[in-house]
Structures are given as structure tokens and as C-alpha cells.
Short mmCIF file of C-alpha atoms and ligand atoms in Angstrom, two decimals:
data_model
loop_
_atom_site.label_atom_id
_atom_site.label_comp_id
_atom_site.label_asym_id
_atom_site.label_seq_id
_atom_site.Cartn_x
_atom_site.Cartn_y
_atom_site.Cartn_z
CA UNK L 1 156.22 77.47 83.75
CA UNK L 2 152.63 77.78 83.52
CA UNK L 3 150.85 76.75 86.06
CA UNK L 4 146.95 76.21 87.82
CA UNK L 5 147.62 79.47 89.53
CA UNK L 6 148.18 81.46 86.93
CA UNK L 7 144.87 80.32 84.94
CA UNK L 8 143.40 80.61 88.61
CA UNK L 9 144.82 84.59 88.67
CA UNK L 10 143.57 84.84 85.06
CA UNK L 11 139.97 83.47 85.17
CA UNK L 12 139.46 86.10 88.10
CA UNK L 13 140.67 89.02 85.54
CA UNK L 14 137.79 91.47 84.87
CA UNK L 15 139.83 93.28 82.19
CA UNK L 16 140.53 90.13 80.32
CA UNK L 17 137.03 88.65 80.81
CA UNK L 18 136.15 91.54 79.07
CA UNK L 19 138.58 91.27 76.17
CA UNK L 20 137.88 88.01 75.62
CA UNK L 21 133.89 88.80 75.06
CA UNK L 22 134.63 91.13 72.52
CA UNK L 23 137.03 88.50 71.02
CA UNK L 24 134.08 86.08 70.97
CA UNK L 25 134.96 82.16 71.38
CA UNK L 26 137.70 82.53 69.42
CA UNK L 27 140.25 81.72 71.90
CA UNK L 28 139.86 78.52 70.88
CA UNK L 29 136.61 78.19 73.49
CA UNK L 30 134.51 76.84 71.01
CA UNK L 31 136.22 73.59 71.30
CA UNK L 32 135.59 72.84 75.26
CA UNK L 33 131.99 75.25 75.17
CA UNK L 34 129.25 74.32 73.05
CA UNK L 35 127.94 77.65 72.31
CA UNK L 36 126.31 80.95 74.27
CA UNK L 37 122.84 79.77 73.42
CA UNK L 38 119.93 76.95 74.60
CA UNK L 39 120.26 76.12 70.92
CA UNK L 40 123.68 75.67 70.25
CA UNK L 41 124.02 73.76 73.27
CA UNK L 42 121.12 71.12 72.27
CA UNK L 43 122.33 71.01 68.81
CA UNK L 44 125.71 70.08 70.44
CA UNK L 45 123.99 67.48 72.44
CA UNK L 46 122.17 66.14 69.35
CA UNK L 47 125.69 65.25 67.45
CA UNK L 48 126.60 63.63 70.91
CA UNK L 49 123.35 61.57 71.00
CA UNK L 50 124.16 60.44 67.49
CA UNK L 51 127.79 58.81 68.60
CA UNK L 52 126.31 56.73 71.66
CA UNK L 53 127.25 59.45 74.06
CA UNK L 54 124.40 61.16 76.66
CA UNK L 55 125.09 64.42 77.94
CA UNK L 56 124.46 67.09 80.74
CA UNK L 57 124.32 70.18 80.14
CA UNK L 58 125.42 73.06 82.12
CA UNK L 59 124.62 76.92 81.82
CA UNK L 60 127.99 79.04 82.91
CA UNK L 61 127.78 81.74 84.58
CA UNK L 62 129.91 83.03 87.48
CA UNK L 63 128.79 84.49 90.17
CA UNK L 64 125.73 85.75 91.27
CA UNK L 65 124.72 88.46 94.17
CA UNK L 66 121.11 89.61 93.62
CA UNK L 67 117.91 87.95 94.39
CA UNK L 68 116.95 88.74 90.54
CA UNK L 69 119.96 86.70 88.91
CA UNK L 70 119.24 84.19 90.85
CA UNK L 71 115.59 84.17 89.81
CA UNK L 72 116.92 84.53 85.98
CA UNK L 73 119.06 82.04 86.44
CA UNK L 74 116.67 79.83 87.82
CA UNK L 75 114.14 80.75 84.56
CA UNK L 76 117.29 79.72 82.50
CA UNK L 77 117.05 76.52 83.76
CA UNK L 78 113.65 75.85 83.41
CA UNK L 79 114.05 76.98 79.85
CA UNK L 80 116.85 74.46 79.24
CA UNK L 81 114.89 71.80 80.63
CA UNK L 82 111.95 72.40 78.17
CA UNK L 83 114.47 72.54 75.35
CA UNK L 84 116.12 69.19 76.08
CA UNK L 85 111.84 67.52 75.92
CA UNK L 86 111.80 69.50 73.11
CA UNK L 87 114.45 68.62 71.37
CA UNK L 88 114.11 65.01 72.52
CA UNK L 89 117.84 64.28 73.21
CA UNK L 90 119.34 62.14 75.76
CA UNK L 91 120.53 64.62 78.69
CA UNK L 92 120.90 65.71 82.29
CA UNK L 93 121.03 69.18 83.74
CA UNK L 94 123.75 70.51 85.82
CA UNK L 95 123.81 72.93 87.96
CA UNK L 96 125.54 75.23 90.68
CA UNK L 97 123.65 76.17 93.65
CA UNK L 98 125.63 79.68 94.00
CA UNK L 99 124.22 80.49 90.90
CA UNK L 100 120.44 79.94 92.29
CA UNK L 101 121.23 82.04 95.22
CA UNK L 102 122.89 80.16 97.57
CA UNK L 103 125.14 82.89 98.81
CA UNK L 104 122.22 85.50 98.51
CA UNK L 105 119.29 83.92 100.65
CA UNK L 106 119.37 80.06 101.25
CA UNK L 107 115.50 79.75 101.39
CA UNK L 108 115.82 81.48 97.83
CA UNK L 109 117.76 78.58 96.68
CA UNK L 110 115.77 76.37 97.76
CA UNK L 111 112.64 77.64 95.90
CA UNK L 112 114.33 77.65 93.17
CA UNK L 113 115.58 74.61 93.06
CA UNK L 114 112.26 72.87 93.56
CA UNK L 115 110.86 75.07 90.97
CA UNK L 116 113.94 73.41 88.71
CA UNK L 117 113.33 69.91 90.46
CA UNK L 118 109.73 70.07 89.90
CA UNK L 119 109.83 70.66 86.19
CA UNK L 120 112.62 68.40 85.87
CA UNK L 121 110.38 65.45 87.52
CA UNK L 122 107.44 66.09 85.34
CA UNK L 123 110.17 65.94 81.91
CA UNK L 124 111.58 62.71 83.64
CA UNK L 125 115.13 64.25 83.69
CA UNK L 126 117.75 64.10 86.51
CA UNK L 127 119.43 67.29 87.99
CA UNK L 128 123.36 66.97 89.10
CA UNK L 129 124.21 69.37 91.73
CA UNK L 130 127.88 70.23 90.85
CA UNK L 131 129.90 70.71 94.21
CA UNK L 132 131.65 74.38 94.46
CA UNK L 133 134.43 74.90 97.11
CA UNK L 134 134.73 73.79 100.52
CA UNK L 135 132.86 77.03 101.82
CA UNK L 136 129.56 75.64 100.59
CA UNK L 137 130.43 71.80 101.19
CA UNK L 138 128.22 71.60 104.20
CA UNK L 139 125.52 74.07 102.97
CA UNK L 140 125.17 71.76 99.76
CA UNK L 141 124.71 68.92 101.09
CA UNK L 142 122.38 70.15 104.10
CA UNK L 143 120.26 71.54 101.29
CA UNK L 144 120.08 68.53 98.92
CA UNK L 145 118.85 66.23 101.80
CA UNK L 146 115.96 68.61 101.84
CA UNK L 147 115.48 68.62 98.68
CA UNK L 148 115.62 64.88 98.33
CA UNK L 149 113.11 64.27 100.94
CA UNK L 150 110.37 65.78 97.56
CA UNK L 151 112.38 64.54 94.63
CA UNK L 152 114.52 61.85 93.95
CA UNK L 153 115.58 63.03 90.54
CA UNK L 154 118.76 64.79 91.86
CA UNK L 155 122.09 64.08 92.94
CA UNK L 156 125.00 65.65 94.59
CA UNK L 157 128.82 65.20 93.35
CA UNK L 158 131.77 63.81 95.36
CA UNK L 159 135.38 65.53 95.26
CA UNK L 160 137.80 62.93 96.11
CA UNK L 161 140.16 65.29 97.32
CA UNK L 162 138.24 65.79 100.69
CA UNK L 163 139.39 64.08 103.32
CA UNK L 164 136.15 63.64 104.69
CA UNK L 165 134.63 62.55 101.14
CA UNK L 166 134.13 58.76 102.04
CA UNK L 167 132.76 59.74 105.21
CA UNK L 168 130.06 62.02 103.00
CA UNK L 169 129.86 59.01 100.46
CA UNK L 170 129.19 56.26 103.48
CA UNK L 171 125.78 58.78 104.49
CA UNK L 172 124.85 59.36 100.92
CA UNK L 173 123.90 55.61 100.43
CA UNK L 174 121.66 54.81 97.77
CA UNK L 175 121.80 58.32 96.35
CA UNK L 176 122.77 58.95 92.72
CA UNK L 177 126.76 60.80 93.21
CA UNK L 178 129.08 62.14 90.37
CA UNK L 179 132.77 61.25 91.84
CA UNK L 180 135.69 63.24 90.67
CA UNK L 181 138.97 64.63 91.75
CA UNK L 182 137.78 67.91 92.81
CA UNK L 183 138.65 71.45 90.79
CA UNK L 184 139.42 74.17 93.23
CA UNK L 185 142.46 75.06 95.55
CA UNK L 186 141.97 73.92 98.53
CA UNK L 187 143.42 74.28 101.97
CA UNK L 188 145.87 71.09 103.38
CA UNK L 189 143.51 70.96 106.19
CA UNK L 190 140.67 69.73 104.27
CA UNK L 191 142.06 68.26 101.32
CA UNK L 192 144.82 66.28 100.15
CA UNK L 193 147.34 67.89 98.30
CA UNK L 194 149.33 65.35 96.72
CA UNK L 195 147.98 63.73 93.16
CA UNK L 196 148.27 60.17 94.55
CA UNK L 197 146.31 60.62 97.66
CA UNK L 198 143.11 62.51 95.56
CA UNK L 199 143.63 59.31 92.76
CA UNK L 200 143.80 56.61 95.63
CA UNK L 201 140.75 58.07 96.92
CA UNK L 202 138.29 58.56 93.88
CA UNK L 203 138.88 54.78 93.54
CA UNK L 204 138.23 54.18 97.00
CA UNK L 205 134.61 56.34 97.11
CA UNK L 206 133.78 55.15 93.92
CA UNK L 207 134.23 51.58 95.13
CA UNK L 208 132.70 52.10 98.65
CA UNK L 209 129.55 53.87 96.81
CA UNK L 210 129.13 50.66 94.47
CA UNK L 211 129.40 48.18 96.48
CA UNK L 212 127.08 50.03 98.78
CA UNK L 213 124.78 49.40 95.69
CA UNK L 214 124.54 53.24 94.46
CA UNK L 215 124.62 54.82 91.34
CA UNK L 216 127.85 56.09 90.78
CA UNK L 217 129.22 58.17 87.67
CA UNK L 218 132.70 58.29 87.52
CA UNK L 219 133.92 61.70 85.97
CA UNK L 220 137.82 61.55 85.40
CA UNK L 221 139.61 61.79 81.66
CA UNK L 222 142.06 59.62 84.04
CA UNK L 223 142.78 56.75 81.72
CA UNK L 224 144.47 54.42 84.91
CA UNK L 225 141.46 55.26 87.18
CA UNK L 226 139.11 54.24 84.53
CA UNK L 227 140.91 51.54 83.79
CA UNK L 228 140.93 50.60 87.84
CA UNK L 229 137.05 50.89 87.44
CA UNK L 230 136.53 48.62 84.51
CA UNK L 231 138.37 45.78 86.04
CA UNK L 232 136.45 46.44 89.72
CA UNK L 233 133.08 46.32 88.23
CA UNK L 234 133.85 42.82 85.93
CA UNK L 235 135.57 41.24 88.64
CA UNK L 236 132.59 42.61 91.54
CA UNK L 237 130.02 41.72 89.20
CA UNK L 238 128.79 45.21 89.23
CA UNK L 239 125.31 45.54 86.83
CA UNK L 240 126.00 47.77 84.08
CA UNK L 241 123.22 50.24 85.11
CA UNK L 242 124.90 50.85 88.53
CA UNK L 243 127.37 53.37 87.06
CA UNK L 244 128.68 55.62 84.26
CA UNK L 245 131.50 57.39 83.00
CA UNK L 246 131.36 61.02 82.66
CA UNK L 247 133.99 63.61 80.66
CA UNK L 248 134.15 67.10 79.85
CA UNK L 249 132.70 68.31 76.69
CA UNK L 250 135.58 68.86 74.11
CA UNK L 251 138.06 66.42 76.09
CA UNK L 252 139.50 63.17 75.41
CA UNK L 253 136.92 62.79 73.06
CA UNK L 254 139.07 59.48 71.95
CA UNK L 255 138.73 57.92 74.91
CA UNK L 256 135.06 58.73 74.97
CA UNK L 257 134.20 57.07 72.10
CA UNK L 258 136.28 53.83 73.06
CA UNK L 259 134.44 53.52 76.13
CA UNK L 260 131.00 54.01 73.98
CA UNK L 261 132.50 50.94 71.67
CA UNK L 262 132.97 48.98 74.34
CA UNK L 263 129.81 49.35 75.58
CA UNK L 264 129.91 51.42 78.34
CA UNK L 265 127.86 53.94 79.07
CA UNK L 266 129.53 57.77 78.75
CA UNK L 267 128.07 60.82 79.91
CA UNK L 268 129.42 64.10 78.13
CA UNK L 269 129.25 67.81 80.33
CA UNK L 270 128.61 70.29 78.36
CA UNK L 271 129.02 73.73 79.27
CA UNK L 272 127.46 76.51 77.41
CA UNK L 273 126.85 80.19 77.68
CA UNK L 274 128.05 83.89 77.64
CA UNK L 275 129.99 83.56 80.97
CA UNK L 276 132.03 80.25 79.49
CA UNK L 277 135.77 82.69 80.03
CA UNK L 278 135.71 81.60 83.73
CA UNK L 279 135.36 77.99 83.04
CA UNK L 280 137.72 78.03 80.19
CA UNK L 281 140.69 79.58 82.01
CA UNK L 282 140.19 76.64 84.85
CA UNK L 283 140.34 73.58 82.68
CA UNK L 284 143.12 75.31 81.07
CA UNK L 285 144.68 75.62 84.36
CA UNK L 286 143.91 72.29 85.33
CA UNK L 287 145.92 70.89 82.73
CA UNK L 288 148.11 73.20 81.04
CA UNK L 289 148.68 71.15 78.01
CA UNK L 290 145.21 71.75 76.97
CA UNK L 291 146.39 75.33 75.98
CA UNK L 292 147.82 73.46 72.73
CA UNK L 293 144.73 71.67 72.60
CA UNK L 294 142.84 75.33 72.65
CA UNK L 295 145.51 76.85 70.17
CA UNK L 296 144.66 73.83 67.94
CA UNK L 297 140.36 75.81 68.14
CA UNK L 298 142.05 78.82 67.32
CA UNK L 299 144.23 78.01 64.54
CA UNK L 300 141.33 76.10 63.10
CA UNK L 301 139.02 79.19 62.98
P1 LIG A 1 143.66 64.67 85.90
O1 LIG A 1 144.14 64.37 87.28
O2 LIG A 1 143.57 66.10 85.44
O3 LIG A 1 144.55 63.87 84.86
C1 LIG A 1 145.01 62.56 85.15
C2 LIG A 1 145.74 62.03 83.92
O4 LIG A 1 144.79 61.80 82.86
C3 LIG A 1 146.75 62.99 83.34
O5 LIG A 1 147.98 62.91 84.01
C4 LIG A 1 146.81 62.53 81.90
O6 LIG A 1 147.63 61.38 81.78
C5 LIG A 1 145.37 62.16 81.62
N1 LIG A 1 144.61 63.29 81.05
C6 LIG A 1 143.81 64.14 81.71
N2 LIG A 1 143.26 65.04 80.88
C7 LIG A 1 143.74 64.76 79.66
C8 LIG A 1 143.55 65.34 78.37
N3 LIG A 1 142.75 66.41 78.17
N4 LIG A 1 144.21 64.78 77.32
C9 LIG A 1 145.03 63.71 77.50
N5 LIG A 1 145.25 63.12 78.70
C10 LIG A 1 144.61 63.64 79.76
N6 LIG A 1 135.08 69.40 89.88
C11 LIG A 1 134.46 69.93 90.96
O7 LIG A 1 135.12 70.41 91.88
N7 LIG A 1 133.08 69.95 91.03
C12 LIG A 1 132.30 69.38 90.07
O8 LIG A 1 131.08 69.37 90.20
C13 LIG A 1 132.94 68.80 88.93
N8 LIG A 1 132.23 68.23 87.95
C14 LIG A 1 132.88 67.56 86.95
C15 LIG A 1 132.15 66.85 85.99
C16 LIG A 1 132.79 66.12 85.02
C17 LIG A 1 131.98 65.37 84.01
C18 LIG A 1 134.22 66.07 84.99
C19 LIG A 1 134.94 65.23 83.98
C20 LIG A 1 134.95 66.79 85.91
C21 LIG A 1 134.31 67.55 86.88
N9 LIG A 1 135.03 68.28 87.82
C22 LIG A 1 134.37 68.84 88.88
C23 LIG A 1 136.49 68.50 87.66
C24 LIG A 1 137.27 67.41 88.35
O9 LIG A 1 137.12 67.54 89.75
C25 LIG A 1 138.77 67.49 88.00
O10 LIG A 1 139.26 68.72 88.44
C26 LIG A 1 139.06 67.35 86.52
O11 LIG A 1 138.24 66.40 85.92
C27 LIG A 1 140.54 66.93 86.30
O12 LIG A 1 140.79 65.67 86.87
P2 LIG A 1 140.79 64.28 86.04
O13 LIG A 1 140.28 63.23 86.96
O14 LIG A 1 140.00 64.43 84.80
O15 LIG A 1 142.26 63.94 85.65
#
């Protein structure tokens, strides 16, 4: 059977990684990653605009070790801020903090992330901090408080699987947080390990961040959480601009624009960039059906 680990043990390939760059996209990428370039990415964006959907966008790349990528990187960013005024489209910016140094020189990080915040508040566009593994949990959030105390355009996001993640939502009152399940393998100690404990508890952050009054964007392709959501907010007479839903780019796109007819608001992340082999392999591991959904890309080329 194939399973998360084996996508896991395959995202982490070097030789692959590189056989797959000289294959381009064509492994049926193209699909879940809207392109290497600024361009593609914002044209992406554009078609999403045009079906009711908003987006964030999200350069890919893996990891980064020198002071200098994490300088480019954070020049990338700026740059795909500037394209999204120029281009005029509805959308967000994601963003790792890894890839802006984190694990290189903290301090780093943080000046470039209120280089990115800076230029982000003077476009009038919000920056999501993704959340990495539990290694950097603590050094995330320490570093977003800081942040927070010069710009309020930002937000963390919320992996249900932690069991400390209502305890992190409860201090996080009032901030803008992206709740979701929670992508990498993590130890029993930290995190639950059974699918009905991480569901029972994005419903219960998501709820306790609500009714705490907080912006909350619920990112799940889970049809009974959403579902679960739609009923709490009629029946708690939740305002509509309290909360969103939020799916990967390429993914239930169905679903995405039922929720758009019914008037909800839908957020689309959309990856984009050289490094997008990394990323692929761990939404197909995530969900190994989607590897008929990727053959589907590749047949089509
Ligand atoms: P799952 O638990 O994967 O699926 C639940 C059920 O939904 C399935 O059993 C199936 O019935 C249905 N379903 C799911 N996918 C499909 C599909 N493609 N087609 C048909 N049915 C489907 N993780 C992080 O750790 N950090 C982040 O910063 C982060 N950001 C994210 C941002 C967004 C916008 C999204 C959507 C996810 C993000 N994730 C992040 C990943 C997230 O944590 C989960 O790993 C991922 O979304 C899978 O969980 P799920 O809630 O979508 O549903």
C-alpha cells in the first residue's frame, strides 16, 4: 500500500528531486502548483478572482541554510507583494519563516520579516505565517508576538493536531489564525495520532477562537468539518466577516466553488515556484488518492 511515509521518504529524495526538474511539471504538478514564476502564479490568481474565490499565494522552496537565501528569499517576497498591487487581484501572502532564516540567525528573520511586513502594510495586504514542525512551534510563535507588537497585518496558523493547540489558540485572542489539521509526522507526545482526535479538535479551536470573537479561517477539504462549521456559525450567530474557508490550490475545487455559491467566503493557497517537488510529494502523501488525481495532470498534458 502506499502510504504518507513513502511520499514522506520520496519528497526527501535528492536524486528524484532532480529528475523530476528536468521532467518539468509534468508529473501532473501543474494541477496542484500554479507555475515556477511571479507571473504564472498571479495569472493563476486572476482566473481565481474571476470565480468568487481570493487567494494566498505561497513561494516554495525548501530549505534554506545561508544568510543570502534567506535575504533572496526575503526579496522574493517583496517582489510578490508588488506583483499582487500590480496586478490588482484579491490575495494574501504566505509564508515560512525557515525560509527567511529562521534556522540560520533568528534576528535575521526577524528583519526580514518586517522588511516583508512593512511593504505588505503599505500595499494593505495580510501575511499568513504557515506553521512548520513542532521544532519551530515555540520559536514561531515567540517571534510573531514581536512582530505583532509593529504590524497587525499578520497572522500565525493553528495545527489541530497539537495537544497544546487550544491552549496556543486561548493566548492568541483577537489575532487573525489559519486552523488546520496539521501536515507533518509528529511525535505521540505532542500530537494526537488518531484521525478523530486531530478532527474533534480543529472543531473545537476553531469554535473556541470564534466565539472568542477572532478571525478564524478554516483550512480543511474536510467536507463533515466544514459542514460542522456552517451549522456553528448560523446557529452562534457568527458575522460573516469573522471567518473563512481556505483550500489548497488544485483541490476539491467542487467544493470550493459550492461554498463561493453559497456565499461564503473561500480562500484558495496557491503554491508556486521551482522548488514545488517537495510540496507535491506531501499532499500526495497526505492523501494517496490524489496520485489519480495527479495522473489525471499527466495524462492531460
Ligand atoms: P483530510 O483529513 O486529509 O481529509 C478528510 C476527508 O476529506 C477525507 O477523508 C475525504 O473524505 C475528504 N477529502 C480530503 N481531501 C480530498 C480530496 N482531495 N478529494 C476528495 N475528498 C477529499 N499544514 C501545516 O502543518 N501547516 C500549514 O501552515 C498548513 N497550511 C495549510 C493551508 C491550507 C489552505 C490548507 C487547506 C491546508 C494547510 N495545511 C497546513 C495542511 C493541513 O494541515 C492538512 O495536512 C491537510 O489540509 C489535510 O487535511 P484536511 O483537513 O484537508 O483533510
Amino acid at each position: 500500500m502506499v502510504t504518507r511515509k513513502f511520499f514522506s521518504v520520496l519528497s526527501s529524495s535528492q536524486f528524484l528531486e532532480n529528475k523530476a526538474r528536468n521532467w518539468g511539471p509534468k508529473l501532473g504538478a501543474t494541477t496542484v502548483i500554479a507555475g515556477e514564476t511571479i507571473e504564472e502564479a498571479m495569472e493563476a490568481v486572476r482566473k481565481l478572482n474571476a470565480q468568487g474565490l481570493c487567494a494566498t499565494v505561497d513561494h516554495l522552496g525548501e530549505f534554506v541554510h545561508k544568510k543570502e537565501e534567506a535575504v533572496a528569499s526575503k526579496d522574493y517576497c517583496i517582489r510578490t507583494l508588488e506583483a499582487i498591487d500590480a496586478y490588482g487581484v484579491d490575495c494574501n501572502l504566505s509564508l515560512k519563516l525557515t525560509s527567511l532564516g529562521l534556522d540560520v540567525d533568528r534576528n535575521l528573520c526577524r528583519d526580514n520579516m518586517l522588511d516583508i511586513l512593512a511593504k505588505a502594510d503599505e500595499l494593505n495586504i495580510f501575511v499568513r505565517i504557515d506553521m512548520e514542525d513542532y521544532a519551530h512551534l515555540d520559536a514561531t510563535l515567540e517571534l510573531f508576538q514581536e512582530l505583532r507588537r509593529s504590524y497587525q497585518n499578520v497572522g500565525p496558523a493553528m495545527q489541530s493536531y497539537l495537544h497544546r493547540a487550544e491552549q496556543d489558540t486561548r493566548s492568541l485572542k483577537g489575532v487573525n489564525l489559519r486552523m488546520m489539521k496539521g501536515a507533518y509526522k509528529e511525535s505521540p507526545s505532542v500530537a494526537y495520532q488518531k484521525k478523530p482526535e486531530v478532527d474533534a479538535n480543529l472543531l473545537n479551536i476553531i469554535k473556541v477562537h470564534l466565539l472568542n470573537g477572532s478571525y478564524t479561517a478554516v483550512a480543511t477539504h474536510d467536507h463533515n468539518i466544514i459542514e460542522e462549521v456552517k451549522t456553528f456559525v448560523r446557529e452562534q450567530g457568527i458575522p460573516d466577516d469573522l471567518y473563512e474557508f481556505q483550500m489548497l490550490y488544485g483541490f476539491r475545487t467542487e467544493l470550493q466553488a459550492q461554498l463561493v455559491n453559497e456565499g461564503y467566503k473561500v480562500r484558495v493557497y496557491v503554491p508556486f515556484g521551482e522548488d514545488w517537488y517537495g510540496y507535491f510529494m506531501r499532499r500526495l502523501g497526505e492523501r494517496p488518492q490524489n496520485i489519480v488525481f495527479a495522473m489525471r495532470g499527466l495524462l492531460s498534458k
